[in-house]
Amino acid sequence: MRLVVVKDKKEMNAFVGDMIAEVIRAKPEACLGLATGSTPEGVYEYLSELYRSGKLDFSRVSSVNLDEYIGLPKGSPHSYAHYMETKLFGNINIDRNNAYVPCGYGNIREETERFNSILQKKPRDIQLLGVGSNGHIGFNEPSRALHSLAHVVTLKEKTRFDNSRFFGSIDEVPAQAITMGLRGILGAEKVVLAASGRYKKDAIQAMVANDEITTDVPCTFLKMHIDFTLVVDEELAGIRS
Ligand code: F6R
């Protein structure tokens, strides 16, 4: 694992954005594994700006998103499809036919099969991740067993509580989601996880304090990846207990 400590969110966005840009410049037809939530917002702004200033071309890039809520109506502003459109896809020249976000309504069993077949057909050159305060990656929640394939997951109360900041209340946060499994995440050529904020400290500690891997803290599985970069800000890096 490579641990990178950056000063603040601005530096984090530039560092992670440059990592992704480098992958695209080296391989214009790269496939990106993408995340949603607060963490990648600034990274997507940074990448959008590289595109606007003519420094990066997404015309041959493809992408696969990590997850989507189940049960939100089509076009919901809370959906990750909407998030991706507003935060990234709408700002760059990616071909929407090559940008896959799992669909959280309709026949979910069929969608899960489709997700798995896309993961097989489109190996990711880089996977961008955030981490939940309980250590989830994608929506692979702490559990007795983790899944390797894409699957439907019941979200933990903690996750619904954390994500209620994007909704009106916790009751509006969907109870289930469709997510990439561990094989999909660890199958990427490179993995980069960015984290900031005190409430992520337990998850980060579990990654850096020792070499243990546990399904209780799913992000610990990233220790097995040979090209894994963990980017944290100074505040998070400085927390001892
Ligand atoms: C999002 C995702 C989640 C988030 C995690 C952290 O697609 O898969 O694992 O990365 O919940 O979310 P933020 O960045 O909002 O703290």
Coordinates of C-alpha atoms and ligand atoms in Angstrom, one line a residue:
M1 CA 0.0 0.0 0.0
R2 CA 1.2 3.5 -0.8
L3 CA 0.1 6.0 1.8
V4 CA 0.0 9.6 0.6
V5 CA -0.8 12.4 3.1
V6 CA -2.0 15.7 1.5
K7 CA -2.6 19.1 3.1
D8 CA -6.3 19.4 2.4
K9 CA -9.2 18.6 0.1
K10 CA -7.8 20.8 -2.7
E11 CA -4.5 18.9 -2.7
M12 CA -6.4 15.6 -2.5
N13 CA -8.6 16.4 -5.5
A14 CA -5.6 17.4 -7.6
F15 CA -3.5 14.4 -6.5
V16 CA -6.3 11.9 -7.3
G17 CA -7.4 13.8 -10.4
D18 CA -3.8 13.7 -11.7
M19 CA -3.6 10.0 -11.1
I20 CA -6.7 9.4 -13.2
A21 CA -5.5 11.9 -15.9
E22 CA -2.2 10.1 -16.1
V23 CA -4.0 6.8 -16.7
I24 CA -6.1 8.4 -19.5
R25 CA -3.1 10.0 -21.1
A26 CA -1.2 6.7 -21.2
K27 CA -4.2 4.9 -22.5
P28 CA -6.8 7.0 -24.2
E29 CA -9.3 4.1 -24.3
A30 CA -8.9 3.5 -20.5
C31 CA -11.8 2.2 -18.4
L32 CA -12.4 4.1 -15.2
G33 CA -14.1 2.6 -12.1
L34 CA -16.0 5.5 -10.6
A35 CA -17.5 6.3 -7.2
T36 CA -20.1 8.8 -6.0
G37 CA -20.6 10.6 -2.6
S38 CA -18.8 13.7 -1.2
T39 CA -15.3 12.4 -1.7
P40 CA -15.1 12.4 -5.5
E41 CA -17.0 15.6 -6.1
G42 CA -13.9 17.7 -6.1
V43 CA -12.0 15.2 -8.1
Y44 CA -14.7 15.3 -10.8
E45 CA -14.5 19.2 -10.8
Y46 CA -10.8 18.9 -11.2
L47 CA -11.1 16.4 -14.2
S48 CA -13.9 18.6 -15.7
E49 CA -11.6 21.6 -15.6
L50 CA -8.8 19.6 -17.3
Y51 CA -11.2 18.8 -20.0
R52 CA -12.5 22.4 -20.3
S53 CA -8.9 23.7 -20.6
G54 CA -8.1 21.2 -23.4
K55 CA -5.7 19.2 -21.2
L56 CA -7.7 15.9 -21.2
D57 CA -9.8 14.1 -23.7
F58 CA -12.5 11.6 -22.6
S59 CA -13.8 10.7 -26.1
R60 CA -12.4 7.2 -26.0
V61 CA -12.7 6.6 -22.2
S62 CA -15.3 4.3 -20.8
S63 CA -16.4 3.9 -17.2
V64 CA -18.2 1.6 -14.7
N65 CA -19.8 3.0 -11.5
L66 CA -19.6 1.2 -8.2
D67 CA -23.2 1.2 -7.1
E68 CA -26.7 2.6 -7.2
Y69 CA -29.6 2.9 -4.8
I70 CA -32.5 0.5 -5.4
G71 CA -36.0 1.9 -5.5
L72 CA -35.6 5.5 -6.4
P73 CA -37.7 6.6 -9.4
K74 CA -36.0 7.1 -12.7
G75 CA -34.3 10.4 -12.9
S76 CA -34.4 11.0 -9.1
P77 CA -32.0 13.8 -8.1
H78 CA -30.8 11.4 -5.3
S79 CA -29.8 8.7 -7.8
Y80 CA -26.1 8.1 -8.5
A81 CA -27.0 8.2 -12.2
H82 CA -28.1 11.8 -11.7
Y83 CA -25.0 12.6 -9.6
M84 CA -22.7 11.3 -12.3
E85 CA -24.5 13.3 -15.0
T86 CA -24.3 16.5 -13.1
K87 CA -20.9 16.1 -11.5
L88 CA -18.9 14.6 -14.4
F89 CA -20.5 13.2 -17.5
G90 CA -22.3 16.4 -18.4
N91 CA -19.1 18.4 -18.2
I92 CA -16.8 16.2 -20.3
N93 CA -16.8 14.6 -23.8
I94 CA -17.3 10.9 -22.6
D95 CA -19.6 8.9 -24.9
R96 CA -22.6 8.1 -22.6
N97 CA -23.0 4.7 -24.3
N98 CA -19.6 3.8 -22.7
A99 CA -20.5 5.1 -19.2
Y100 CA -22.3 2.5 -17.2
V101 CA -24.1 3.3 -13.9
P102 CA -26.0 0.3 -12.6
C103 CA -29.8 0.8 -12.8
G104 CA -31.7 0.7 -9.5
Y105 CA -35.2 0.2 -10.8
G106 CA -36.9 -2.4 -13.0
N107 CA -35.7 -6.0 -13.0
I108 CA -32.9 -5.9 -10.5
R109 CA -32.0 -9.6 -11.0
E110 CA -31.4 -8.9 -14.7
E111 CA -29.5 -5.7 -13.9
T112 CA -27.2 -7.6 -11.6
E113 CA -26.4 -10.1 -14.3
R114 CA -25.8 -7.2 -16.7
F115 CA -23.5 -5.5 -14.2
N116 CA -21.4 -8.7 -13.8
S117 CA -21.1 -9.2 -17.6
I118 CA -20.0 -5.5 -18.0
L119 CA -17.4 -6.0 -15.3
Q120 CA -16.1 -9.0 -17.1
K121 CA -16.0 -7.2 -20.5
K122 CA -14.6 -3.9 -19.3
P123 CA -11.5 -4.4 -17.0
R124 CA -10.9 -1.2 -15.1
D125 CA -7.5 0.5 -15.5
I126 CA -8.1 2.5 -12.3
Q127 CA -10.7 2.3 -9.6
L128 CA -11.6 5.4 -7.6
L129 CA -13.0 4.8 -4.1
G130 CA -14.3 6.6 -1.1
V131 CA -14.8 4.8 2.2
G132 CA -17.8 4.6 4.5
S133 CA -17.3 5.4 8.2
N134 CA -18.0 1.7 8.8
G135 CA -15.3 0.7 6.3
H136 CA -17.6 -0.1 3.4
I137 CA -16.2 0.2 -0.1
G138 CA -18.8 0.5 -2.9
F139 CA -21.8 -0.7 -0.8
N140 CA -19.9 -3.8 0.4
E141 CA -21.1 -3.5 4.0
P142 CA -19.4 -5.1 7.1
S143 CA -20.7 -8.6 7.3
R144 CA -19.9 -12.2 8.2
A145 CA -19.1 -12.8 4.5
L146 CA -18.4 -10.4 1.6
H147 CA -19.4 -11.0 -2.0
S148 CA -17.0 -11.2 -5.0
L149 CA -19.7 -10.5 -7.7
A150 CA -22.1 -7.6 -8.1
H151 CA -25.1 -8.1 -5.9
V152 CA -28.0 -6.5 -4.0
V153 CA -27.2 -5.3 -0.5
T154 CA -29.3 -4.2 2.4
L155 CA -27.7 -1.0 3.7
K156 CA -26.6 -0.7 7.3
E157 CA -28.4 1.8 9.5
K158 CA -25.0 3.6 9.9
T159 CA -24.7 4.0 6.2
R160 CA -28.3 5.2 5.8
F161 CA -27.7 7.7 8.7
D162 CA -24.4 8.9 7.1
N163 CA -26.1 9.3 3.7
S164 CA -29.2 11.0 5.1
R165 CA -27.3 14.3 4.7
F166 CA -28.1 14.0 0.9
F167 CA -31.8 13.4 1.6
G168 CA -34.4 15.1 3.7
S169 CA -34.3 12.4 6.4
I170 CA -33.0 8.9 7.1
D171 CA -36.4 7.5 6.2
E172 CA -35.9 8.7 2.6
V173 CA -32.6 6.9 2.2
P174 CA -33.3 3.6 0.3
A175 CA -32.9 0.4 2.3
Q176 CA -31.1 -1.4 -0.5
A177 CA -28.5 -0.9 -3.2
I178 CA -26.9 -2.7 -6.1
T179 CA -23.1 -2.8 -5.8
M180 CA -19.9 -4.1 -7.4
G181 CA -18.4 -6.9 -5.3
L182 CA -14.9 -7.3 -4.1
R183 CA -13.6 -9.0 -7.2
G184 CA -14.8 -6.1 -9.3
I185 CA -13.0 -3.6 -7.0
L186 CA -9.8 -5.6 -6.5
G187 CA -9.7 -6.6 -10.2
A188 CA -8.8 -3.0 -11.3
E189 CA -5.2 -2.4 -12.4
K190 CA -4.8 0.4 -9.9
V191 CA -7.0 1.3 -6.9
V192 CA -7.0 4.8 -5.3
L193 CA -9.0 5.5 -2.1
A194 CA -9.3 9.1 -0.9
A195 CA -10.5 9.9 2.6
S196 CA -10.9 13.1 4.7
G197 CA -12.8 13.9 7.9
R198 CA -12.6 12.6 11.4
Y199 CA -15.5 10.3 11.1
K200 CA -13.5 8.0 8.8
K201 CA -10.7 7.5 11.3
D202 CA -11.7 3.9 12.4
A203 CA -11.8 2.7 8.8
I204 CA -8.4 4.3 8.0
Q205 CA -6.9 2.9 11.2
A206 CA -8.0 -0.6 10.2
M207 CA -6.1 -0.1 6.9
V208 CA -2.9 1.3 8.2
A209 CA -2.4 -0.1 11.7
N210 CA -1.6 -3.7 10.8
D211 CA -1.8 -6.2 8.0
E212 CA -5.1 -7.8 9.1
I213 CA -7.9 -8.3 6.7
T214 CA -11.5 -8.7 8.1
T215 CA -15.0 -8.8 6.6
D216 CA -15.9 -6.6 9.6
V217 CA -14.1 -3.7 7.9
P218 CA -14.3 -4.4 4.1
C219 CA -11.8 -1.7 3.1
T220 CA -9.1 -3.9 4.8
F221 CA -9.3 -6.1 1.7
L222 CA -7.6 -3.4 -0.3
K223 CA -4.3 -4.4 1.5
M224 CA -4.2 -7.3 -0.9
H225 CA -4.0 -5.2 -4.0
I226 CA -0.5 -4.7 -5.3
D227 CA -1.2 -1.2 -6.7
F228 CA -3.3 0.4 -4.0
T229 CA -2.9 4.1 -3.0
L230 CA -4.5 5.5 0.1
V231 CA -4.8 9.3 0.1
V232 CA -5.7 11.0 3.4
D233 CA -5.6 14.6 4.5
E234 CA -3.3 15.8 7.3
E235 CA -6.2 16.0 9.8
L236 CA -7.1 12.4 9.3
A237 CA -3.4 11.3 9.2
G238 CA -2.8 13.1 12.5
I239 CA -5.5 11.4 14.5
R240 CA -4.0 8.9 16.9
S241 CA -7.0 7.5 18.8
Ligands
F6R1 C1 -20.2 5.7 -3.5 C2 -19.7 4.5 -2.7 C3 -19.5 4.7 -1.2 C4 -18.8 6.0 -0.8 C5 -18.7 6.0 0.7 C6 -18.1 7.3 1.2 O1 -20.3 5.3 -4.8 O2 -19.5 3.5 -3.2 O3 -18.6 3.6 -0.8 O4 -17.6 6.1 -1.4 O5 -20.0 5.9 1.3 O6 -19.0 8.4 0.9 P1 -18.6 9.9 1.0 O7 -17.5 10.2 0.0 O8 -19.9 10.7 0.8 O9 -18.1 10.1 2.4

